Coordinates of C-alpha atoms in Angstrom, one line a residue:
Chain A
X179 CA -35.2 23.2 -1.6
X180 CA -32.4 21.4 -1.5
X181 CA -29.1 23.5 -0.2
X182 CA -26.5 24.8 -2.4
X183 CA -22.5 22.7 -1.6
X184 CA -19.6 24.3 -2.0
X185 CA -17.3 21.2 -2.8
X186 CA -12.9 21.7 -3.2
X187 CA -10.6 18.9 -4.2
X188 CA -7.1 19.2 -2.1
X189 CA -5.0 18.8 -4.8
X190 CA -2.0 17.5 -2.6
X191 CA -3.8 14.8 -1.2
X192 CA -5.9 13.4 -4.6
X193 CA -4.5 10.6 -6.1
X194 CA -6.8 10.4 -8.9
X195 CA -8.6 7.0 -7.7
X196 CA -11.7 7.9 -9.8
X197 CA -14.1 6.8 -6.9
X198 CA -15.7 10.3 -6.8
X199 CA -16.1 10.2 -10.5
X200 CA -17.9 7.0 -10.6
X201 CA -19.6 7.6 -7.3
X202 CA -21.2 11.3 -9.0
X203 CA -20.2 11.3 -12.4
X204 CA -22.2 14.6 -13.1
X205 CA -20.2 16.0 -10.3
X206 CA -16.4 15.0 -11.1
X207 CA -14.0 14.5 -14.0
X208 CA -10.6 13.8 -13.7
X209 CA -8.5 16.3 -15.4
X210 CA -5.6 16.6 -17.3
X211 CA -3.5 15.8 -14.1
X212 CA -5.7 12.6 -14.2
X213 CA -7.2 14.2 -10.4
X214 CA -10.5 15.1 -9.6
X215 CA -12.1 18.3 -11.0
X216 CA -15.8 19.6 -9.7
X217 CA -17.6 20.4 -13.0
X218 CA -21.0 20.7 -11.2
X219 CA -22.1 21.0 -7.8
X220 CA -25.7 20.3 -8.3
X221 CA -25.3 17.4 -10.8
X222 CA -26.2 15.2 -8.0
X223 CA -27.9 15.1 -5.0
X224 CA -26.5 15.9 -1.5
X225 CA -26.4 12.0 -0.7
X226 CA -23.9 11.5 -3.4
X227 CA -21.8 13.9 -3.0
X228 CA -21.1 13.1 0.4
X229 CA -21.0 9.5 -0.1
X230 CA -18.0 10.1 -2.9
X231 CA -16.4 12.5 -0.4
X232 CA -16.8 9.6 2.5
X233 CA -15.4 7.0 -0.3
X234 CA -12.5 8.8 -1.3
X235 CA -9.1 7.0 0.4
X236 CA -7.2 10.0 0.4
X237 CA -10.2 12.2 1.9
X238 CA -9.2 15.1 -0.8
X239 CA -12.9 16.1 -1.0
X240 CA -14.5 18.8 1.3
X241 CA -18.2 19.2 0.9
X242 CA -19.5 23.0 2.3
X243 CA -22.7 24.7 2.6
X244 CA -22.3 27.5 0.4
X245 CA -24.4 29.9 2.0
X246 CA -23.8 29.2 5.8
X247 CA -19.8 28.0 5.0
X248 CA -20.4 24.7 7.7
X249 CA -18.3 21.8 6.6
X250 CA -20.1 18.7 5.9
X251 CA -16.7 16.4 5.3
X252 CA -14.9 16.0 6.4
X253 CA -15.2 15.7 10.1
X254 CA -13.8 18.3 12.3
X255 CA -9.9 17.2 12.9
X256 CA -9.7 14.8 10.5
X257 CA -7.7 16.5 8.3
X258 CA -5.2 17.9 10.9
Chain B
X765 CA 24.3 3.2 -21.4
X766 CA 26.6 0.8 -19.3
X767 CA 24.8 -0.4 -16.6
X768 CA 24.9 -3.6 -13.8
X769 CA 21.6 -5.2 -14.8
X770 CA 21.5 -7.3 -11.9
X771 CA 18.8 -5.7 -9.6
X772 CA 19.1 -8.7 -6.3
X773 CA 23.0 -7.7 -5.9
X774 CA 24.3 -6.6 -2.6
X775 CA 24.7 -3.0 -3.0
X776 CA 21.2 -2.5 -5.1
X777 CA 19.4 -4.1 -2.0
X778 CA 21.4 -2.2 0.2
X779 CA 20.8 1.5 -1.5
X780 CA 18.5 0.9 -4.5
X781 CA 18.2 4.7 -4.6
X782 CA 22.0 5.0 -5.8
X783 CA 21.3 2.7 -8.5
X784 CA 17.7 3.3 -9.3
X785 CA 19.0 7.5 -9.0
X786 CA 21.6 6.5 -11.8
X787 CA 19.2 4.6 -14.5
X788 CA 17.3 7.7 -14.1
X789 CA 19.4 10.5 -14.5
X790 CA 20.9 8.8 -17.2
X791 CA 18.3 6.5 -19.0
X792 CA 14.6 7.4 -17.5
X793 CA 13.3 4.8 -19.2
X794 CA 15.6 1.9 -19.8
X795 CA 15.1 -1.8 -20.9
X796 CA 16.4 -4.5 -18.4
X797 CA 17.9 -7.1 -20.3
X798 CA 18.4 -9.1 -17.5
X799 CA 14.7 -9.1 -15.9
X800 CA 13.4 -8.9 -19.3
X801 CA 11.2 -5.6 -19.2
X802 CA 11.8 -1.5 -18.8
X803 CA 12.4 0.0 -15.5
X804 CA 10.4 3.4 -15.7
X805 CA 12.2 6.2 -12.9
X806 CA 11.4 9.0 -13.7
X807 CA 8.1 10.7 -11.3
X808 CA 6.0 12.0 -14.4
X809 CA 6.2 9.2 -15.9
X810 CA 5.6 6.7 -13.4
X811 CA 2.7 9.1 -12.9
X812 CA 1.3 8.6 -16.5
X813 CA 1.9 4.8 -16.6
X814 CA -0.5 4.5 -13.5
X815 CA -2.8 7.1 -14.3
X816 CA -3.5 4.9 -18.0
X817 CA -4.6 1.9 -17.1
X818 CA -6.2 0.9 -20.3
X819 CA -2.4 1.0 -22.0
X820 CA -0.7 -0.3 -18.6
X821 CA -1.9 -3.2 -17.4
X822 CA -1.9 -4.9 -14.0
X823 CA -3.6 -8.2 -15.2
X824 CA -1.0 -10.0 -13.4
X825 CA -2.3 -13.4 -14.0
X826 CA -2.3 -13.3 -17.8
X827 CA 1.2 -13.0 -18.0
X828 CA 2.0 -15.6 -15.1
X829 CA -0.2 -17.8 -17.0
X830 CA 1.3 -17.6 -20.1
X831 CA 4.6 -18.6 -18.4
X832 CA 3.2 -21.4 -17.0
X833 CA 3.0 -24.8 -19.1
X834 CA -0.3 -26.5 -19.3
X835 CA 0.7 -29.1 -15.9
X836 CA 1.2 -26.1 -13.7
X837 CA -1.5 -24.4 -15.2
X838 CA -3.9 -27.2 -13.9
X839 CA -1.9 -27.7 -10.8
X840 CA -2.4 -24.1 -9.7
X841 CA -5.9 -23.6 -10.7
X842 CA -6.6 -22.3 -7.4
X843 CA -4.0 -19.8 -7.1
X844 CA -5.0 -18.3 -10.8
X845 CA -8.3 -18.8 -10.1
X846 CA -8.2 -16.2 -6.5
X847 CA -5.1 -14.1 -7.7
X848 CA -7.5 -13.1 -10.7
X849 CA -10.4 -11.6 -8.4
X850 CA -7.6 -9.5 -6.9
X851 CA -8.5 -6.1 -7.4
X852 CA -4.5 -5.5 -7.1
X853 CA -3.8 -7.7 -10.7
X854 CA -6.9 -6.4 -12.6
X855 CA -7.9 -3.7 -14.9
X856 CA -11.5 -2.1 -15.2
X857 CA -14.7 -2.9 -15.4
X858 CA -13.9 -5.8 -13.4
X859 CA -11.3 -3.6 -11.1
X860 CA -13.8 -0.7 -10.7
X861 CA -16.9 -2.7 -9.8
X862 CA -14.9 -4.5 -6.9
X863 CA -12.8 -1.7 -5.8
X864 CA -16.1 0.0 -5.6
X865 CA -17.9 -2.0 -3.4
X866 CA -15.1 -2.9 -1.3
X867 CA -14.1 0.6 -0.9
X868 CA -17.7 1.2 1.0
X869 CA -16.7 -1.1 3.8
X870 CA -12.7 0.1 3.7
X871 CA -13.0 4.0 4.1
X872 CA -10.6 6.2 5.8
X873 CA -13.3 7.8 8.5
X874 CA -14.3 3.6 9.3
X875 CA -10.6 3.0 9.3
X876 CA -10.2 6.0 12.1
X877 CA -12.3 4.4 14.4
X878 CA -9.6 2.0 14.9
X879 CA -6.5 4.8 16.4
X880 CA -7.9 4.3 19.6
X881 CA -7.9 0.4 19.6
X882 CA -4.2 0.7 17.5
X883 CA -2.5 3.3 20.5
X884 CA -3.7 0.7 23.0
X885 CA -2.0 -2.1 21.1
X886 CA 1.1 -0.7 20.6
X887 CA 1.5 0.4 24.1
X888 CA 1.0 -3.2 25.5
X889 CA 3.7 -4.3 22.8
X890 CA 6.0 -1.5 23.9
X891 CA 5.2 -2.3 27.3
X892 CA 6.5 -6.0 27.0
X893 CA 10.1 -5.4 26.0
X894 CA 10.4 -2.0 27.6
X895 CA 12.0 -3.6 30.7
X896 CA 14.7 -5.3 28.5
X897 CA 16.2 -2.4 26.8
X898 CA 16.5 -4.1 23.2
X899 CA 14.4 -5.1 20.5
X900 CA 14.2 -6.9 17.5
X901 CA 12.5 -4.5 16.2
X902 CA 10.7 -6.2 13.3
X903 CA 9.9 -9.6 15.2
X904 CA 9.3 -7.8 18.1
X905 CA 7.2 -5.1 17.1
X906 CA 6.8 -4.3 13.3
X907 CA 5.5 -7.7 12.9
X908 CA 2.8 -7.7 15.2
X909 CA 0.9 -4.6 15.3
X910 CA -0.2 -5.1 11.0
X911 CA -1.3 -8.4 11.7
X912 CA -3.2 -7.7 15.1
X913 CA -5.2 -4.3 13.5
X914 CA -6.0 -6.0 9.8
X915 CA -6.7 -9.8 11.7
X916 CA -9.1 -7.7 14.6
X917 CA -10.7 -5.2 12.2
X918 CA -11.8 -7.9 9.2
X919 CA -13.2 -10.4 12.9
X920 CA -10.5 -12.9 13.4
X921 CA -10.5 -14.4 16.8
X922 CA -7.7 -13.9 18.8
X923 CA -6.6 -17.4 19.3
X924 CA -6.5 -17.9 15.4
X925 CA -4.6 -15.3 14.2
X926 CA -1.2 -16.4 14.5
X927 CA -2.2 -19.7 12.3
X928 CA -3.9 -16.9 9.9
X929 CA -1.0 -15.0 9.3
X930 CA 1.5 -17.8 8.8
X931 CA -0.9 -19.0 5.9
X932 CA -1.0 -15.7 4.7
X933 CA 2.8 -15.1 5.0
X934 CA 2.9 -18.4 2.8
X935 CA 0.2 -17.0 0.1
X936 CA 2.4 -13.9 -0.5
X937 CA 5.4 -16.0 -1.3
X938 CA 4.7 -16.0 -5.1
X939 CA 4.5 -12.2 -4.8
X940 CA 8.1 -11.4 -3.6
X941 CA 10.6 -12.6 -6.2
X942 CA 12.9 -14.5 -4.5
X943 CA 15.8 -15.7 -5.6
X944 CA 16.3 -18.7 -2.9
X945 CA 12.6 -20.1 -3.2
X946 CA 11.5 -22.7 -6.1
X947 CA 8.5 -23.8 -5.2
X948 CA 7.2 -20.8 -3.8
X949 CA 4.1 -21.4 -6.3
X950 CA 3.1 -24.4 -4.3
X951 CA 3.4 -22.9 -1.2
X952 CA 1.4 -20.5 -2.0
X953 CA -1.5 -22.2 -3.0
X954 CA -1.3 -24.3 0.0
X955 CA -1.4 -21.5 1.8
X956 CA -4.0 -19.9 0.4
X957 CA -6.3 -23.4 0.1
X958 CA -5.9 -23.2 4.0
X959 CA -6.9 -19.2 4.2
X960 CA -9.9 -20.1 2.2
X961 CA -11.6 -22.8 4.1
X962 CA -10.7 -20.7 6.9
X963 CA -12.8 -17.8 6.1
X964 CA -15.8 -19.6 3.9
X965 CA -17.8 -20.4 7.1
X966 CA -16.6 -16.8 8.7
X967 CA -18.6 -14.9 5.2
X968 CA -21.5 -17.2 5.4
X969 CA -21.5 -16.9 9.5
X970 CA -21.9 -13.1 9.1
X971 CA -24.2 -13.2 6.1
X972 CA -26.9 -14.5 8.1
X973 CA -25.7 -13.2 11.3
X974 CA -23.8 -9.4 11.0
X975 CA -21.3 -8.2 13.4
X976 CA -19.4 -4.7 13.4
X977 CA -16.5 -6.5 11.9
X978 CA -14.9 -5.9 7.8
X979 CA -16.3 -9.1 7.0
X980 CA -20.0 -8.1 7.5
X981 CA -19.2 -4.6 5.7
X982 CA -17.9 -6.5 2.4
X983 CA -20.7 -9.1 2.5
X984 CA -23.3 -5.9 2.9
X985 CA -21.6 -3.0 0.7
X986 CA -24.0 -2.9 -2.4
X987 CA -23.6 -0.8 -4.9
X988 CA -26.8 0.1 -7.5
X989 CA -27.9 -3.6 -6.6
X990 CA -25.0 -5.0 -7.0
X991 CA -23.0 -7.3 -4.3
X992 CA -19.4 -9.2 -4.0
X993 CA -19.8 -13.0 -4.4
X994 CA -18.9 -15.3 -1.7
X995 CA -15.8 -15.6 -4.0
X996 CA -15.3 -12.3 -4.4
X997 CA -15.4 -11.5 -0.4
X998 CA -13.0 -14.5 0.0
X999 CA -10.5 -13.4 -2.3
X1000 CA -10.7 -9.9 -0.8
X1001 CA -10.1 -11.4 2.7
X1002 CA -7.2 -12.9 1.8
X1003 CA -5.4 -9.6 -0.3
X1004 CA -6.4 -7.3 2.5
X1005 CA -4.9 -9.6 4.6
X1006 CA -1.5 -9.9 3.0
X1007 CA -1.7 -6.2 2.1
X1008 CA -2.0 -5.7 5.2
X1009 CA 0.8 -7.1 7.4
X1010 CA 4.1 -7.0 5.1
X1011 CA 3.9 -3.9 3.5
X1012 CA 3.4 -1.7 6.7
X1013 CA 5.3 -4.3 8.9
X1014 CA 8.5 -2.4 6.3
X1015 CA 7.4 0.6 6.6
X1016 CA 7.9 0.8 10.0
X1017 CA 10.9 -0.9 10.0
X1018 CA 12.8 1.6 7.5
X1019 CA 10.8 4.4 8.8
X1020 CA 12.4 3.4 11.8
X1021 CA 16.3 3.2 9.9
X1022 CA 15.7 6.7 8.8
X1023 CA 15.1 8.2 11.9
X1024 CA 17.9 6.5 13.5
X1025 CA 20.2 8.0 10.7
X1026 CA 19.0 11.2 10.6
X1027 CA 19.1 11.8 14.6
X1028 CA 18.3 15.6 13.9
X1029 CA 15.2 14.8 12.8
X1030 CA 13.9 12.1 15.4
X1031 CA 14.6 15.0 18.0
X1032 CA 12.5 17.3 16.0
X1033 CA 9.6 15.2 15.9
X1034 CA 10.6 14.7 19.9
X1035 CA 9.6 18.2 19.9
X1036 CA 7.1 18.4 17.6
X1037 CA 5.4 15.8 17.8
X1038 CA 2.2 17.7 15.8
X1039 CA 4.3 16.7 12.7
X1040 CA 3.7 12.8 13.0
X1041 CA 1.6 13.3 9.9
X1042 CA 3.9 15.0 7.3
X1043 CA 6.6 12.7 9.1
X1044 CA 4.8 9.9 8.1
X1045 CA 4.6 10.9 4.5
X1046 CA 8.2 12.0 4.6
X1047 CA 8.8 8.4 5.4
X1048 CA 6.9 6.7 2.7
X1049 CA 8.3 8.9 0.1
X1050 CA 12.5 8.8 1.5
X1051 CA 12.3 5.0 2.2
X1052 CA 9.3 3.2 1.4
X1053 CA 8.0 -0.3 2.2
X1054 CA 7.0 -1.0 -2.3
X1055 CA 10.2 -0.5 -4.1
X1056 CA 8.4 -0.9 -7.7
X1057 CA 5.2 -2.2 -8.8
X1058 CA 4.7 -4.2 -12.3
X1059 CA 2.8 -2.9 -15.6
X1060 CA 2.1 -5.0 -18.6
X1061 CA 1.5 -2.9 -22.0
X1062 CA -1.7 -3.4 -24.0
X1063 CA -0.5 -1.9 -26.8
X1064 CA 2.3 -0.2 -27.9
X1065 CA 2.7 3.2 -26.3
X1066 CA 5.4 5.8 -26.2
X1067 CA 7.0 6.2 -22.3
X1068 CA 10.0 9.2 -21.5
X1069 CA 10.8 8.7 -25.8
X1070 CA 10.9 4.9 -25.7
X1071 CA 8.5 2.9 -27.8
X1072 CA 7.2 0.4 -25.4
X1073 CA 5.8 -2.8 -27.0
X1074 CA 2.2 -4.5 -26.7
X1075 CA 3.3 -7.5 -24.6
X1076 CA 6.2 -5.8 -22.8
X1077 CA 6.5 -5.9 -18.9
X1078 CA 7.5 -2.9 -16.8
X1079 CA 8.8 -1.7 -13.7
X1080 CA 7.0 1.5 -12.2
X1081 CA 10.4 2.1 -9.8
X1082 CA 8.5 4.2 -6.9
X1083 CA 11.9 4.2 -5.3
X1084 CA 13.3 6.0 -7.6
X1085 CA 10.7 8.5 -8.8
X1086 CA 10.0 9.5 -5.2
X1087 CA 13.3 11.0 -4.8
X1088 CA 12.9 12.5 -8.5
X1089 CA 14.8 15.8 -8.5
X1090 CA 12.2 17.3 -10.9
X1091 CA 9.4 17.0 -8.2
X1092 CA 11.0 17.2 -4.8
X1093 CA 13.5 19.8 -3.7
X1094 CA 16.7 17.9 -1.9
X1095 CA 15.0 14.1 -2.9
X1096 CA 17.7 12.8 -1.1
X1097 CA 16.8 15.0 2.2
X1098 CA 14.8 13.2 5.1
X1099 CA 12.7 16.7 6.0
X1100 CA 9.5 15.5 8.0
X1101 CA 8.3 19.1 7.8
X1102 CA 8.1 18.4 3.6
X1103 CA 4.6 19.5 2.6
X1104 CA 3.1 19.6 0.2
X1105 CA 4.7 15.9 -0.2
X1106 CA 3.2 14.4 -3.7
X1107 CA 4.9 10.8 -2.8
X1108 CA 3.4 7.5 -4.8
X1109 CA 4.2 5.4 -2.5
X1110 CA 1.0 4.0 -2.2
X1111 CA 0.7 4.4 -6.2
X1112 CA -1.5 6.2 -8.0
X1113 CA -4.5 6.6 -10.1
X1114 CA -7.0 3.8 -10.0
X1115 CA -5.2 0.9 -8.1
X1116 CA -4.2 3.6 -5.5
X1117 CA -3.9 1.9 -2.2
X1118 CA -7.1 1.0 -0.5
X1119 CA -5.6 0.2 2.8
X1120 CA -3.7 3.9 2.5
X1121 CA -5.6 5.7 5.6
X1122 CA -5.1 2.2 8.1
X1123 CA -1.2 2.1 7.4
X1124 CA -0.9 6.0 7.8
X1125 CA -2.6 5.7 11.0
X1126 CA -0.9 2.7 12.5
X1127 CA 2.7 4.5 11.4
X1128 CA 1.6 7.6 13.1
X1129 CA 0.9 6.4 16.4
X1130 CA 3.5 4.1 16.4
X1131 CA 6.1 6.7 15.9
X1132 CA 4.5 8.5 17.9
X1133 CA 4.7 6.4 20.6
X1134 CA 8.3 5.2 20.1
X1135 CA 9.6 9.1 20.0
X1136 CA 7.7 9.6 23.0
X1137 CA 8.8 6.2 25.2
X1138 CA 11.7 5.1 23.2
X1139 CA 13.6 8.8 22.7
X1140 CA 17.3 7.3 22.9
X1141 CA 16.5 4.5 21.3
X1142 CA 19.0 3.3 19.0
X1143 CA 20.4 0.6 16.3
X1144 CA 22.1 -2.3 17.8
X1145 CA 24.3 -2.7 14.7
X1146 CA 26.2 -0.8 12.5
X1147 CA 24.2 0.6 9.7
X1148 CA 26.0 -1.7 6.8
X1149 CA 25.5 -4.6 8.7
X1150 CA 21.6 -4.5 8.0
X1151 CA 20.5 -6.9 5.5
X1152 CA 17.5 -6.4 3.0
X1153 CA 16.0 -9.7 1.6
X1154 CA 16.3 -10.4 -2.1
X1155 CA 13.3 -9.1 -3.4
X1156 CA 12.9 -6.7 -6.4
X1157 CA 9.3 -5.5 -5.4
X1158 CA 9.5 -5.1 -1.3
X1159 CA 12.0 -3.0 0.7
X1160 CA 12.0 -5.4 3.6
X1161 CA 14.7 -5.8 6.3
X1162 CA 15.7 -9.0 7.4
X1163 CA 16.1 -8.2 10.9
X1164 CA 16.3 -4.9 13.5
X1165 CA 18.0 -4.9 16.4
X1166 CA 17.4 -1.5 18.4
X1167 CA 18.6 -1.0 22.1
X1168 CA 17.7 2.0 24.4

């Protein structure tokens, strides 16, 4: 079975480029705020979700295991 | 409300955020007579205009082309032709399929790879005028280390890219509104034409043969099937080229101003240098390289209580809604410890800037560097002797000189 994400938007860094939402639309919207919102976690598979974290130019997406709490994105220190 | 219209005088180049400050304290959003559009300053509302694309346009080259008259329309075929696979002058679907695919080669973890390679860089250029305690800063720094990163990281030879970047330097002339320049069209194309058959036989080179270069990641990045066109890789060589070198090439250089007039703060990041990377932020948002970026309406819409027209042309002033006192405490305050720091200097929304994460990083280390080699250095002329050029789009210095 596939592992359950934990997945956060950093809402100081988004800048509401949409390429999550297009990249796993069952997984984003944007919101009012025109940034990115997670409406579902499980909407698409682990590949996707990481890919629209990896695409996203101001890396404002952190994918977790839920259940262990290891971060899958970003890379350690990247965000420091 | 009274108001200079002029926006190339003098004092507006000098210290935009005085006048840009005024317009919108007094008139947020407030038609232009003079350039013939509105000039929108105020931060939520430069906000909304970029996060509504299908009401604010950046289909640049419809409204150049109805300028135009039918002769230059034919003469600068090319130009149109290129400048309209932009993803910078285009709205979606046609924006978000290219942005999309390009964005696979252009991430910000790919982009990291390239600090090391970008500290090395700027230590050999530091290294060369160390000994002779001055500087032009721009020509002798600022200048090169955009050009070297973007011309190394998309696979230009060495020996080729000072020929690439004066062809690219003449392809962005139609970009910067320039009073002095007439024929900056033609230049541009010519320059382009030559950036073109420069890089034809590089995409098909790398289509048969791929090398770890941004070249071979645009003609590979697929998305669902889908792939960029040799035209569509070409004209994205050339915008991330010219992205790439002018627009960080300023915001080194007034990052570098800053610092120099806020003293306090260049010895804090002396001490501290762990705060490069709010520093850097606090740099793009106080005195950023993109002044203002254009709009065109689609339809009429309503902006800060003005009816703007279908047709009309706009003005998102960054400068002025980064230093918006309804969104930043003390606007007018270099702090480089300012976080959270909600800046759009690199815009917002859909056209947000691509090349973002590579200028952050080659700001960072270069300031970094400079605090750490150049501590005491300084300007070499008095603060209101520093000339901007006459652009309404670019904050960009004419010249630097710095002495330690």
């Amino acid at each position: 079975m596939a592992r359950r994400l934990r997945i956060r938007v950093d809402y100081d860094r988004c800048a509401g480029s949409s390429i999550c939402v297009l990249t796993a639309p069952g997984v984003f919207r944007l919101n009012e705020n025109g940034q990115s919102a997670v409406i579902d976690p499980t909407a698409e598979s682990e590949e996707k979700v990481l890919e629209a974290a990896e695409g996203c130019p101001t890396m404002a997406i952190i994918v977790e295991d839920a259940d262990t709490g290891e971060r899958l994105f970003p890379p350690p220190g990247a965000l420091e | 409300m009274l108001v200079q219209e002029d926006l190339l005088t003098p004092e507006v180049l000098r210290d935009p955020y005085t006048y840009f400050g005024h317009i919108r304290e007094n008139d947020p959003v407030h038609w232009n007579p003079r350039w013939g559009g509105w000039l929108v300053t105020r931060y939520d509302d430069v906000a909304r205009a970029f996060r509504d694309p299908e009401t604010f346009s950046s289909d640049r080259m419809a409204s150049l082309v109805t300028e135009l008259t039918e002769a230059d329309r034919e003469k600068l075929w090319l130009l149109i032709n290129y400048f309209s696979k932009w993803m910078v002058f285009t709205d979606p679907p046609y924006h978000t399929r290219v942005r999309m695919l390009v964005n696979k080669a252009f991430t910000p973890v790919s982009v990291e790879k390239l600090r090391p390679r970008a500290r090395q860089i700027i230590d050999e250029l530091l290294s060369q005028v160390e000994p002779r305690g001055h500087m032009e800063f721009i020509r002798d720094f600022a200048f090169h280390l955009p050009v070297i990163v973007i011309s190394e990281y998309l696979g230009v030879p060495v020996e080729d890219r000072e020929q690439v970047k004066e062809w690219s330097d003449e392809t962005s002339r139609v970009f910067f509104i320039r009073a002095d320049e007439p024929d900056r069209r033609e230049r541009s194309q010519e320059g382009l034409q030559r950036l073109l058959e420069y890089f034809e036989p590089m995409v098909h080179e790398r289509r048969k043969h791929p090398r770890d270069d941004l070249i071979t990641a645009l003609v590979q990045a697929e998305e669902r099937g889908d792939l960029l066109s040799d035209e569509e890789v070409l004209a994205t060589c050339t915008v991330l080229l010219f992205a790439g070198h002018e627009t960080t090439t300023n915001l080194l250089a007034n990052g570098l101003v800053a610092f120099m007039e806020h003293r306090d703060q260049w010895e804090l990041l002396q001490r501290q240098p762990n705060l490069i990377k709010p520093a850097v932020e606090e740099l793009l948002r106080y005195d950023g390289p993109v002044k203002a970026t254009f709009r065109w309406a689609k339809r009429e819409a309503e902006l800060g209580g003005k009816t703007i027209k279908e047709g009309d042309r706009m003005l998102l002033v960054l400068a002025a809604a980064n230093r918006d006192p309804r969104k930043f405490d003390n606007p007018d305050e270099l702090d480089i410890a300012r976080t959270p720091n909600p800046h759009v200097a690199f815009g917002h929304g859909i056209h947000v800037c691509l090349g973002a994460p590579l200028a952050r990083l080659e700001a960072q280390e270069a300031f970094l560097a400079l605090s750490q080699r150049f501590p005491q250095i300084r300007l070499a002329v008095a603060p209101e002797e520093l000339q901007y050029h006459p652009t309404i789009v670019a904050r960009a210095l004419k010249e630097l000189p710095v002495e330690w």
